[in-house]
Coordinates of C-alpha atoms and ligand atoms in Angstrom, one line a residue:
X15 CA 0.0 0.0 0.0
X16 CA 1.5 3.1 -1.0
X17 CA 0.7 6.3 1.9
X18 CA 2.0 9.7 -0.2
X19 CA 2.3 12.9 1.7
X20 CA 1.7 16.3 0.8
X21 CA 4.8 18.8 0.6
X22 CA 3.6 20.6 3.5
X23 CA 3.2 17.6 5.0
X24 CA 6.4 16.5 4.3
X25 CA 8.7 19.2 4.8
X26 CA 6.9 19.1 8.7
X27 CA 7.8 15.1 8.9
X28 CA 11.0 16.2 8.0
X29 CA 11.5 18.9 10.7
X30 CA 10.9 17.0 13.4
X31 CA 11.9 13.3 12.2
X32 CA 15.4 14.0 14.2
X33 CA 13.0 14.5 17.3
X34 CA 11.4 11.0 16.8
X35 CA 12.8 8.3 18.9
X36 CA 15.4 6.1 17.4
X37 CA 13.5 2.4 16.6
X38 CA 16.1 0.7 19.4
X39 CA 13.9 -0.2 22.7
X40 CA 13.8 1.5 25.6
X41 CA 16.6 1.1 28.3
X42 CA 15.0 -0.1 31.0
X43 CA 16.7 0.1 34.2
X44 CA 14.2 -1.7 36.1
X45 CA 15.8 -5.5 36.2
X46 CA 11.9 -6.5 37.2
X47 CA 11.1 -5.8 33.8
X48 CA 13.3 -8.0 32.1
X49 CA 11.8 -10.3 30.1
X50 CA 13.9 -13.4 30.6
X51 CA 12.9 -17.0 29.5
X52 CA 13.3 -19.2 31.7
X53 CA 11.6 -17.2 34.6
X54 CA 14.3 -17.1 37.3
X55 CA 13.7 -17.7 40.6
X56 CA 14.6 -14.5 41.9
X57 CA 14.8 -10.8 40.6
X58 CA 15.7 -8.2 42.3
X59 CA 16.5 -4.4 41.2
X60 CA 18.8 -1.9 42.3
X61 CA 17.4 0.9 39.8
X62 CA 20.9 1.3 38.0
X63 CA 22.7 0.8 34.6
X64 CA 26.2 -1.5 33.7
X65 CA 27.2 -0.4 30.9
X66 CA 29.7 -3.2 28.8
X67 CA 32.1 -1.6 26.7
X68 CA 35.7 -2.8 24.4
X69 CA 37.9 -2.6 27.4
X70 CA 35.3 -4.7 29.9
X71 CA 36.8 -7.6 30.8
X72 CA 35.9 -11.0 31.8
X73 CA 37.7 -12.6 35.0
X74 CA 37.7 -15.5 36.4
X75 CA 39.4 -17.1 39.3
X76 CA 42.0 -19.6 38.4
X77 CA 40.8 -22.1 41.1
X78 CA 37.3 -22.8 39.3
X79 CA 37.0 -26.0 37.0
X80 CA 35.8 -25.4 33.8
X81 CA 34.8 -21.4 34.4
X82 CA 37.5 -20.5 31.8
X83 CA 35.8 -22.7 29.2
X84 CA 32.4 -20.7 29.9
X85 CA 34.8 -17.4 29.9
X86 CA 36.0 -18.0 27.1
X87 CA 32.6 -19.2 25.2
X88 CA 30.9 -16.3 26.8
X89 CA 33.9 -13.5 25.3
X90 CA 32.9 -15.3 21.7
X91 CA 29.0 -15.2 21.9
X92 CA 29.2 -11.5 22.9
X93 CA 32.0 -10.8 19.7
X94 CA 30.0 -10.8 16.8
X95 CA 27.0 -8.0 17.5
X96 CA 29.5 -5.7 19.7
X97 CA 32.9 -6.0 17.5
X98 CA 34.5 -6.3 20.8
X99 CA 37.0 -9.5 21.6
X100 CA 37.1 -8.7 25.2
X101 CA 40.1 -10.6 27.0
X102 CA 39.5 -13.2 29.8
X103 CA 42.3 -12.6 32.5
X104 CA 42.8 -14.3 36.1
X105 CA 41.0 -12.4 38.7
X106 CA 43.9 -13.0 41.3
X107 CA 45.7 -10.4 42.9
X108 CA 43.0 -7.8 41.1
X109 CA 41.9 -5.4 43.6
X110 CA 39.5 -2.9 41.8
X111 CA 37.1 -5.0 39.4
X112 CA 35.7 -3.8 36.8
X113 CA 33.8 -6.1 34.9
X114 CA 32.1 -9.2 34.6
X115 CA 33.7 -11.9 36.8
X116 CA 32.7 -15.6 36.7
X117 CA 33.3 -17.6 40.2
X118 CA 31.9 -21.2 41.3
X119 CA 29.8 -20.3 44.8
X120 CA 30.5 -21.6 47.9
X121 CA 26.6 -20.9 48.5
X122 CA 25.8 -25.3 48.4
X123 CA 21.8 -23.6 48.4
X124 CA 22.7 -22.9 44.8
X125 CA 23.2 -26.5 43.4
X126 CA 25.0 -27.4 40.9
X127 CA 23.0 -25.4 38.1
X128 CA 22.1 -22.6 40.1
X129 CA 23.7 -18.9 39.8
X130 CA 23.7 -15.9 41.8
X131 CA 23.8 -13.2 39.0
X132 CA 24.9 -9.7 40.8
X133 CA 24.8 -6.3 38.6
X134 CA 26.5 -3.0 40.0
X135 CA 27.3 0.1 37.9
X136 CA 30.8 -1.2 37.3
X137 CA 30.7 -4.9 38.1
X138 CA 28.7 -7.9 36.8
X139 CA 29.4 -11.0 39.2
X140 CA 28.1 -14.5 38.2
X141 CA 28.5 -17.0 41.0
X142 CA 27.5 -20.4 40.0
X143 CA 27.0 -24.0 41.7
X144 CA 29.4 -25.3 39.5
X145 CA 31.0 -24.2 36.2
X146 CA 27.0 -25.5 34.8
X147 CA 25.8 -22.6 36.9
X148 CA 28.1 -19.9 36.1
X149 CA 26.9 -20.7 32.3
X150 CA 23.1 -20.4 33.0
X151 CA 24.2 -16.8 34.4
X152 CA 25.9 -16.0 31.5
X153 CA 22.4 -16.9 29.3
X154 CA 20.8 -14.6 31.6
X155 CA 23.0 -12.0 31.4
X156 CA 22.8 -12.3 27.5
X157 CA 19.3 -12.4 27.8
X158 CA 19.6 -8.5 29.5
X159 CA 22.2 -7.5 26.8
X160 CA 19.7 -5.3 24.1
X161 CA 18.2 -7.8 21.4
X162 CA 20.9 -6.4 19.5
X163 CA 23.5 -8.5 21.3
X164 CA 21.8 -11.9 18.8
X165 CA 23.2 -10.2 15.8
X166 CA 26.0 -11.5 13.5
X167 CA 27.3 -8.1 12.2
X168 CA 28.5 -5.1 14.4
X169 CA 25.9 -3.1 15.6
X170 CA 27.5 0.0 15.3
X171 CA 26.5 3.0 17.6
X172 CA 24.8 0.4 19.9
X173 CA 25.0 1.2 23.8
X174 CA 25.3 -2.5 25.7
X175 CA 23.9 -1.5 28.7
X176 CA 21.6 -3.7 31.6
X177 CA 19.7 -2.9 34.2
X178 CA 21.8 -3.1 38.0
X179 CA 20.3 -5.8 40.1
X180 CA 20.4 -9.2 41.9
X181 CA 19.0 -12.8 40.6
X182 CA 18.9 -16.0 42.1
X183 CA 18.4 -18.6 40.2
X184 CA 17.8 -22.3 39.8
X185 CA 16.2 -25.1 38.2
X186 CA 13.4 -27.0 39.2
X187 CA 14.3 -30.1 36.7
X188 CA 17.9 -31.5 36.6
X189 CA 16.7 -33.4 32.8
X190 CA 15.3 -30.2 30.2
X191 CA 15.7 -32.0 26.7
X192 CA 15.0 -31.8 23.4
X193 CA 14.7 -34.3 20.7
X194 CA 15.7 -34.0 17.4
X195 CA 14.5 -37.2 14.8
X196 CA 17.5 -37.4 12.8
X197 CA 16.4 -40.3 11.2
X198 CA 13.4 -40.0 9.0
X199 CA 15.0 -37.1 7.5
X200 CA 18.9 -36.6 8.4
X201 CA 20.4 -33.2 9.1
X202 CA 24.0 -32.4 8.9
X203 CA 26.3 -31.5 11.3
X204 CA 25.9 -27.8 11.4
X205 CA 22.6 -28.2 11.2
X206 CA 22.5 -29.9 14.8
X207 CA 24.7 -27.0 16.1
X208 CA 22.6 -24.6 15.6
X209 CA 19.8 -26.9 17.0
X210 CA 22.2 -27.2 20.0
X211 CA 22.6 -23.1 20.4
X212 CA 19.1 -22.8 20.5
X213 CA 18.4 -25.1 23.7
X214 CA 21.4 -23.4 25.0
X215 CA 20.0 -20.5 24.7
X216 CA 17.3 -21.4 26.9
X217 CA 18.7 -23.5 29.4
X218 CA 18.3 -27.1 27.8
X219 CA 20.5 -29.2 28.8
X220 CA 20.2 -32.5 26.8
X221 CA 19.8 -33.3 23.3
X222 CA 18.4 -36.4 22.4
X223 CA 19.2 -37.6 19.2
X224 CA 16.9 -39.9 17.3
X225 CA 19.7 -42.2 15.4
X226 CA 17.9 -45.2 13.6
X227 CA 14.5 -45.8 12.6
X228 CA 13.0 -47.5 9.8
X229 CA 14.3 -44.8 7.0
X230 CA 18.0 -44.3 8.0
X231 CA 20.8 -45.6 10.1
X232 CA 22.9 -42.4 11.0
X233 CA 25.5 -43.1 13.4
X234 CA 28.9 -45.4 11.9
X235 CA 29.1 -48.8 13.6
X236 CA 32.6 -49.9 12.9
X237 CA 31.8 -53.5 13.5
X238 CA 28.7 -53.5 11.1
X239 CA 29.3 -50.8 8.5
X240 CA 26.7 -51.1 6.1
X241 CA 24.2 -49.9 8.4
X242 CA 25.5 -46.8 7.7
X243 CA 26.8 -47.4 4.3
X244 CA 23.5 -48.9 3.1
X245 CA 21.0 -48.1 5.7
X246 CA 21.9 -44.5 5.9
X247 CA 21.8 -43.7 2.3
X248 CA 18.2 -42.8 1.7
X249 CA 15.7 -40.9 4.1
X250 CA 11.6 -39.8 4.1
X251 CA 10.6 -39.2 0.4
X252 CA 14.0 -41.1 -0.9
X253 CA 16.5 -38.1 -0.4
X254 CA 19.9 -38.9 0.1
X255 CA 19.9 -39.3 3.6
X256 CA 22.8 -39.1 5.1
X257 CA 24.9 -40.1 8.2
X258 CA 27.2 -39.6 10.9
X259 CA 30.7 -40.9 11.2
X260 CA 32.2 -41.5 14.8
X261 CA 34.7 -38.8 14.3
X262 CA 31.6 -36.1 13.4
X263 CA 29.2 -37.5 16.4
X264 CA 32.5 -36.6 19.1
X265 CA 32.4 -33.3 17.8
X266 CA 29.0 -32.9 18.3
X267 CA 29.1 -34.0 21.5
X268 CA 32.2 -32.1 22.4
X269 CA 30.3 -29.2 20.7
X270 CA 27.3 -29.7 23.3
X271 CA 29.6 -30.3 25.9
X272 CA 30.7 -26.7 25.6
X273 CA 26.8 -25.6 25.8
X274 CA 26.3 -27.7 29.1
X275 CA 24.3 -30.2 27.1
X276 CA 24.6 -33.8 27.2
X277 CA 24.0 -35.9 24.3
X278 CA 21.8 -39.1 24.8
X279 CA 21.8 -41.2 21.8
X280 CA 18.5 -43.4 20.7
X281 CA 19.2 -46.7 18.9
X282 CA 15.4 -47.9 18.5
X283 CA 15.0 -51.4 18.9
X284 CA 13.2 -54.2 18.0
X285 CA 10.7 -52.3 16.0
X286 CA 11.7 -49.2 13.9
X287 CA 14.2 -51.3 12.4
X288 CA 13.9 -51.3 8.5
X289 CA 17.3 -49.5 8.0
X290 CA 19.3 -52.1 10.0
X291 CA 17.2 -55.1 8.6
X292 CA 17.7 -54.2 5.1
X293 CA 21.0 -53.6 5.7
X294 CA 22.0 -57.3 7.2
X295 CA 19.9 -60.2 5.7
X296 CA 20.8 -62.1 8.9
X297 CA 19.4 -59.8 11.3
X298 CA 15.4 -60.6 9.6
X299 CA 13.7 -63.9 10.9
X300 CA 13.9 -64.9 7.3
X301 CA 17.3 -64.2 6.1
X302 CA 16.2 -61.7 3.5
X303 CA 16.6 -58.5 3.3
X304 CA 13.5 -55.7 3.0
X305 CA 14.5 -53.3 0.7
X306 CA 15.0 -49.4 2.0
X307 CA 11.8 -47.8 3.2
X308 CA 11.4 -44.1 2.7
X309 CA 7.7 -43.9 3.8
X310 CA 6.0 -42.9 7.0
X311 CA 4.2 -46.0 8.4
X312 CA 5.0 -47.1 11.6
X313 CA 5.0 -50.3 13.1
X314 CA 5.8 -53.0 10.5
X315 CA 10.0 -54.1 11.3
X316 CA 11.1 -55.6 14.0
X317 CA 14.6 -57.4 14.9
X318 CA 14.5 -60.9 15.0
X319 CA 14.2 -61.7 18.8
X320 CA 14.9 -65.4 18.9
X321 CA 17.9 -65.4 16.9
X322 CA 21.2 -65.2 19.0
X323 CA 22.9 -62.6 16.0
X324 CA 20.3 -60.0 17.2
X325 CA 22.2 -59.8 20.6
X326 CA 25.6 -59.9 18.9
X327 CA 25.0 -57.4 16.9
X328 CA 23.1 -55.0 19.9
X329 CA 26.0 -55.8 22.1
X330 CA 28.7 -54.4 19.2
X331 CA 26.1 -51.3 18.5
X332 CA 25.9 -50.4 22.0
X333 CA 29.2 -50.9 23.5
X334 CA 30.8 -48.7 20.4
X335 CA 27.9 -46.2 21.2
X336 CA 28.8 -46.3 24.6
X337 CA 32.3 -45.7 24.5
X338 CA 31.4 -41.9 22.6
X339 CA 28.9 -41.4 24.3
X340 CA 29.3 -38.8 28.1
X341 CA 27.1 -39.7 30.7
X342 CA 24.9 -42.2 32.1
X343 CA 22.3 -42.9 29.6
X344 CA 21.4 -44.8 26.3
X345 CA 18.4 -44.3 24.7
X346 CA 17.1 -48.1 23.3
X347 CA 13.8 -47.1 22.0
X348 CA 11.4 -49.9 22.2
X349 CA 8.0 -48.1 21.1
X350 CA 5.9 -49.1 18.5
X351 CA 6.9 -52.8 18.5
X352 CA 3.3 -54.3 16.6
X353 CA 5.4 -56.4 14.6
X354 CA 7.3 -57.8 17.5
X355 CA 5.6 -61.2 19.4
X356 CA 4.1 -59.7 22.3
X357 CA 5.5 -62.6 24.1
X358 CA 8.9 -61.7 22.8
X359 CA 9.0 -57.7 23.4
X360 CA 9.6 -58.1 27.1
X361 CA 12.4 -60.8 26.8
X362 CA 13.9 -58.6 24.1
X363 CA 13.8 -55.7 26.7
X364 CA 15.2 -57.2 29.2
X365 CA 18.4 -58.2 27.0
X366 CA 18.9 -55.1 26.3
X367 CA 18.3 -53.3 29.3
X368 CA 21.2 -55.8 30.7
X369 CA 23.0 -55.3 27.4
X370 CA 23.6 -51.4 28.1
X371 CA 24.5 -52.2 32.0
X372 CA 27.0 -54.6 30.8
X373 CA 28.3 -51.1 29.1
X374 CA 27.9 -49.2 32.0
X375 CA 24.9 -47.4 31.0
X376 CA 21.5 -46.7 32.1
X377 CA 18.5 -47.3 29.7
X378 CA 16.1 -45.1 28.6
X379 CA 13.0 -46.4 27.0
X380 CA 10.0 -44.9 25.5
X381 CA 6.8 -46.1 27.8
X382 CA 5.8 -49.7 26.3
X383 CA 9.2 -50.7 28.0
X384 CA 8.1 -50.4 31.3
X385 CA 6.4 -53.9 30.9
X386 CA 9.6 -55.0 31.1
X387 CA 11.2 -56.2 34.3
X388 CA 13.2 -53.0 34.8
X389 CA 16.4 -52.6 36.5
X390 CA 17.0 -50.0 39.2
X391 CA 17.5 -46.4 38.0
X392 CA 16.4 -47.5 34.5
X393 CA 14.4 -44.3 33.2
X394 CA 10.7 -45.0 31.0
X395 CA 9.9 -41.3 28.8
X396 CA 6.2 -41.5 28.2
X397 CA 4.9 -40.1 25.1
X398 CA 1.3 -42.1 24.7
X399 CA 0.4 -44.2 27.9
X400 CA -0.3 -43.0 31.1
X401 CA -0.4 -46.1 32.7
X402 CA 2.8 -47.4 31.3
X403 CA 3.9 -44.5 33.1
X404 CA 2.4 -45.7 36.6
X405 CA 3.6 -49.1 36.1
X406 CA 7.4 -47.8 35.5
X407 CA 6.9 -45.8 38.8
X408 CA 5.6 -48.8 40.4
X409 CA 8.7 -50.7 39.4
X410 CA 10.9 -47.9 40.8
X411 CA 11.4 -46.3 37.7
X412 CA 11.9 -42.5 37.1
X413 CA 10.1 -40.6 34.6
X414 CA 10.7 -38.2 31.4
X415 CA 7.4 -36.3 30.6
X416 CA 7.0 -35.9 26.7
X417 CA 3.1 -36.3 26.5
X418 CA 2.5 -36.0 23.0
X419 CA 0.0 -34.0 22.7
X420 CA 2.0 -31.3 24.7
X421 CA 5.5 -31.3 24.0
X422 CA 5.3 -32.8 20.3
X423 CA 7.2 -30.7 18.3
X424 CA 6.0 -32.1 15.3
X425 CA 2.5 -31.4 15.8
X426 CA 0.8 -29.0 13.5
X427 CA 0.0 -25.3 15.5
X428 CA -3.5 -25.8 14.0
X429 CA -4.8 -27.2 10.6
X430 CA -3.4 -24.5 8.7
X431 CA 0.0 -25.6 9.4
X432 CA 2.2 -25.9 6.2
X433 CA 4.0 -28.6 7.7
X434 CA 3.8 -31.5 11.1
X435 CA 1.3 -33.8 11.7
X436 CA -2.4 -33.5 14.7
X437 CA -2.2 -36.9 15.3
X438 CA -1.7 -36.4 19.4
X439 CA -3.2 -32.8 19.2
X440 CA -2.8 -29.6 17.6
X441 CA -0.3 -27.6 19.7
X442 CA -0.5 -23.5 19.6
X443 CA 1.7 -21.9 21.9
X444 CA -0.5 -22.0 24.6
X445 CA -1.6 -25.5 25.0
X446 CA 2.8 -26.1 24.7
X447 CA 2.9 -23.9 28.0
X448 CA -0.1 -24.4 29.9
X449 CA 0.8 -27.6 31.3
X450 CA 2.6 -29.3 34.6
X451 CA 4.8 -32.2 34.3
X452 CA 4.2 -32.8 37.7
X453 CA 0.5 -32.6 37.7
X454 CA -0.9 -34.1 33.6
X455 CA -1.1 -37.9 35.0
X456 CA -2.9 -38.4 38.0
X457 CA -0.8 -40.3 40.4
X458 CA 2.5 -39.3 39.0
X459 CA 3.9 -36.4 41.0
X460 CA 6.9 -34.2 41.1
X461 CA 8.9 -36.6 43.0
X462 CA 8.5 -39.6 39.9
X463 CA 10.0 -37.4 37.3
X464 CA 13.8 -36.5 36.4
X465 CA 12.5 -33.9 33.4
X466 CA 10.8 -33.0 30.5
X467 CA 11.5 -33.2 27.1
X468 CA 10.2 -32.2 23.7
X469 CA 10.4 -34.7 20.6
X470 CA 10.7 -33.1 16.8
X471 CA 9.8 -35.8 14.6
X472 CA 10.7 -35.2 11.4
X473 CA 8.7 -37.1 9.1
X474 CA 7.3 -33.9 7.6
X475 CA 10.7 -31.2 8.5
X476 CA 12.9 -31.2 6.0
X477 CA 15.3 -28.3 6.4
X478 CA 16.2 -26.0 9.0
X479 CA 13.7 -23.4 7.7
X480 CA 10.9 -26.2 9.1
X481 CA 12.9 -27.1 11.9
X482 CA 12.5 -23.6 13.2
X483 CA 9.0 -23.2 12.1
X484 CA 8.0 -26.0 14.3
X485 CA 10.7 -25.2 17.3
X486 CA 9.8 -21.8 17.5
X487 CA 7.9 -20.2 19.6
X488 CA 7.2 -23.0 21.3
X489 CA 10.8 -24.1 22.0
X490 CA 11.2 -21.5 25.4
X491 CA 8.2 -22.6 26.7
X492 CA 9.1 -25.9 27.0
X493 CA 12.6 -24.9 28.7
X494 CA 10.2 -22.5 31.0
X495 CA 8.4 -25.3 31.9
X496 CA 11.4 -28.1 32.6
X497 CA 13.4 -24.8 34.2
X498 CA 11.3 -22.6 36.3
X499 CA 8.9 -23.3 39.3
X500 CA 5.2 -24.2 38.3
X501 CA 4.4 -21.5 41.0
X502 CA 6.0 -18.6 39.3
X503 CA 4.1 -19.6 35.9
X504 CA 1.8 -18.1 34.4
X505 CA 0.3 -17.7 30.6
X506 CA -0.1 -13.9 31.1
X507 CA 3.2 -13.3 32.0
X508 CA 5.0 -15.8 29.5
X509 CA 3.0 -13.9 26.9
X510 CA 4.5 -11.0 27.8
X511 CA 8.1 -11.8 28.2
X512 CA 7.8 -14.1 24.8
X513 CA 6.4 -11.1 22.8
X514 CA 8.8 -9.1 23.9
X515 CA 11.4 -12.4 22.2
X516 CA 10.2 -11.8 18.5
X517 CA 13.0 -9.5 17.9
X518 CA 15.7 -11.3 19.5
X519 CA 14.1 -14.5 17.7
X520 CA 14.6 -12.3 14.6
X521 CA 18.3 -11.1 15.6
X522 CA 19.1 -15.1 15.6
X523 CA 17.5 -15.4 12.2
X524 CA 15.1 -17.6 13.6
X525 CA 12.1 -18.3 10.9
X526 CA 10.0 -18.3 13.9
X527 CA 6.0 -18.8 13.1
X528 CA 4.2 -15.6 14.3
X529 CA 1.4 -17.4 16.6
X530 CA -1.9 -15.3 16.1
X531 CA -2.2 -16.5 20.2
X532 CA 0.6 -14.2 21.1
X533 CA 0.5 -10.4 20.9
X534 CA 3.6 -9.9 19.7
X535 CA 5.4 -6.9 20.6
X536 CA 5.9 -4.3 17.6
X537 CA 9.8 -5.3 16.8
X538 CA 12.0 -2.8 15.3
X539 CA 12.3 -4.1 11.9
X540 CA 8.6 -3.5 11.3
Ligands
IFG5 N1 5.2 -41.8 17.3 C1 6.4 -42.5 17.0 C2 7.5 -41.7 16.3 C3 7.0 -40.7 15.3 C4 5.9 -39.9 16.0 C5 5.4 -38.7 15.0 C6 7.0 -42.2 19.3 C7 7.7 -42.7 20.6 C8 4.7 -40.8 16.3 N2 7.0 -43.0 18.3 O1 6.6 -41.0 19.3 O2 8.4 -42.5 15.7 O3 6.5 -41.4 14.2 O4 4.6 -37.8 15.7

């Protein structure tokens, strides 16, 4: 639509266009008003400004494990918007700080993830449970940084100011995931980096990567390479798939490392096996190979559970899994089994389950695997059946909370959704928020459940254009809801806080889909 002014007209807009107010937000100096996802715990404000310039620089104290890594991690994030390359030096022996120092608390209160995040005119102090802590600080002191701060080019004329104040802060969940479906379409390696910096961003702290499912095989296996070499070549609608080598999943989970996120890799097993079976004859019941599948059924493969193979070959994909692979968990599927005996599923199970101690592992299943007879500390994610759920709790079992038709990531906002599926629900941003782990199944309470985490299954995403269509907005809500306490939520104020996200969104070059359920705040590229 084309508005044309008058030459009176214009000569006035002229005049007095220097008076206008320059597009950048206000500087608030109110730390209240922040509008930080995750909620923190605590905010208090001191009514002041800290201003961060070239020559700020970022100490740390030579005793702390692992604070130089997030020093140094936190110098780069903050390089590419400011132009600045500020310099991480030893905070020994320095009397007069200026700057932003990083410390691990002696404050226990804190826990491991927790941070005490303490702005002055001329210092900003992050004091952190552990090195974990001091790194969820530094998100929240990004998060205070203008919108500006997301930006890959220099901002020039840009004043990188925050608001002087004190936040306590800590998680209610120890597990916030997110899962990305590698499998029924692949996605490279940068690809999953930037899928990383986006639950770092918020506070995630595991990524749980989908590996194998009936349309691709995407991690090497030395031992049985053409499960990779055939079984990873082809992908949903007979791309070219794609895979990972061992050397490529290291640096990914080096790369989350770095982020404070831990990897959990998913080998599903015995159904949702099409790529492996078609890959080794000897693995199907029949000897015979199916050929590659690049559909979107579910349900029809399973391994062959009476034949000794099988075992071989889950003991040689799980021990070389294992031995990349930080932490205490593997994830060995077990959903969808219809093609699996049901008097052979729980048998199978309870192989594997010893299969992944033997490696020093703990397994995570999906909920059909807490039929099984389940060993202590094993961990059952429910995504369909609430009383799969129960009975894992029953057995002693802890609990990851993905109820579908919450914290899909795959399901379509509403029908007009250019992409994802409504089988479990459509999800809008509201029905992702409004929701308690701790409180959706009736008999399951807070004390059940290690986390929550969101699944992106990708038989419809095919690019990172529809990866962030579906992630975003919903993706901080999610982290909200795994991070903050249940008491300190509320639709009315995440609505605000998220709205007031739609230019930092932008500043990341997130392709974020503009919810018409959130009153998004007028950005500055309008
Ligand atoms: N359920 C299947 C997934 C995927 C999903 C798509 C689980 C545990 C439907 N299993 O969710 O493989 O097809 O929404």
């Amino acid at each position: 639509m084309q508005i044309r002014l008058s030459p009176l007209l214009s000569i006035t807009f002229l005049a007095i266009l220097p008076l206008m107010p320059s597009c950048e937000p206000p500087v608030t100096t109110d730390l209240t008003k922040s509008t930080l996802i995750p909620q923190p715990a605590s905010v208090t404000a001191s009514g002041g400004t800290f201003v961060m310039n070239a020559d700020t620089k970022i100490y740390v104290s030579d005793s702390d494990e692992g604070t130089d890594a997030v020093a140094s991690y936190l110098s780069q994030l903050l390089s590419p918007a400011t132009g600045y390359a500020l310099e991480v030096s030893s905070s020994e022996g320095v009397n007069e700080l200026s700057g932003i120092l990083l410390e691990v608390s002696d404050d226990a209160t804190l826990g491991k993830e927790g941070y005490e995040l303490t702005i002055t005119e001329g210092m900003v102090k992050i004091a952190g449970g552990s090195a974990a802590g001091i790194f969820y600080g530094a998100q929240t002191l990004r998060q205070l940084l203008p919108d500006a701060i997301e930006a890959s080019v220099t901002q020039e004329g840009q004043t990188w100011s925050i608001p002087t104040g004190t936040i306590r802060d800590m998680p209610v969940y120890g597990y916030r995931g997110a899962m990305l479906d590698v499998a029924r379409h692949f996605f490279d390696v940068n690809e999953v980096k930037r899928f990383i910096d986006f639950l770092a961003a918020y506070k995630m702290n595991v990524l749980h990567l989908h590996l194998s499912d009936d349309q691709g095989w995407r991690i090497e296996i030395k031992s049985w390479p053409l499960l990779t070499e055939h079984g990873g070549q082809t992908e949903v609608g007979g791309g070219k798939g794609g895979f990972y080598t061992q050397e490529q999943y290291k640096e990914l989970v080096a790369y989350a490392a770095e982020r404070q996120i831990l990897v959990i890799p998913e080998i599903d097993v015995p159904g949702h096996t099409n790529a492996a079976l078609a890959s080794y004859p000897a693995l199907n019941c029949d000897g015979r190979a199916p050929e590659l599948y690049t559909g979107t059924e579910v349900g029809f493969s399973t391994l062959c559970t009476d034949k000794k193979v099988t075992y071989e070959f889950l003991n040689d994909v799980v021990r070389e899994l294992a031995e990349i692979t930080p932490g205490p968990y593997l994830h060995i599927g077990g959903d969808e089994s219809h093609a699996t005996k049901s008097e052979d599923y729980l048998p199978f199970v309870n192989q594997v389950q010893g299969i992944v101690k033997a490696h020093g592992k703990t397994m995570i299943g999906w909920d059909e695997t807490a039929q099984a007879d389940l060993s202590e500390g094993s961990v059952v994610q429910l995504w369909h059946n609430a009383d799969f759920a129960k009975m894992a709790v029953q057995k002693g079992a802890k609990l990851i909370m993905s109820p579908a038709n919450k914290a899909y990531l795959d399901m379509q906002y509403d029908s007009t959704s250019r992409i994802g599926l409504h089988w479990a629900a459509y999800i809008e941003v509201p029905d992702g928020y409004n929701w308690d782990p701790a409180t959706i199944v009736p008999g399951i309470g807070r004390e059940d459940i290690i986390g929550m985490e969101c699944a992106l299954w990708s038989e419809t995403v095919t690019d990172m254009a529809d990866i962030e269509y579906l992630t975003f907005p919903r993706l901080p809500g999610y982290a909200e809801i795994a991070w903050s306490a249940s008491s300190l939520r509320n639709w009315e104020s995440y609505e605000k806080r998220l709205s007031a996200h739609a230019s930092r969104m932008e500043s990341m070059g997130i392709g974020f889909y503009r919810s018409p359920k959130v009153a998004w705040a007028a950005s500055g590229k309008e």
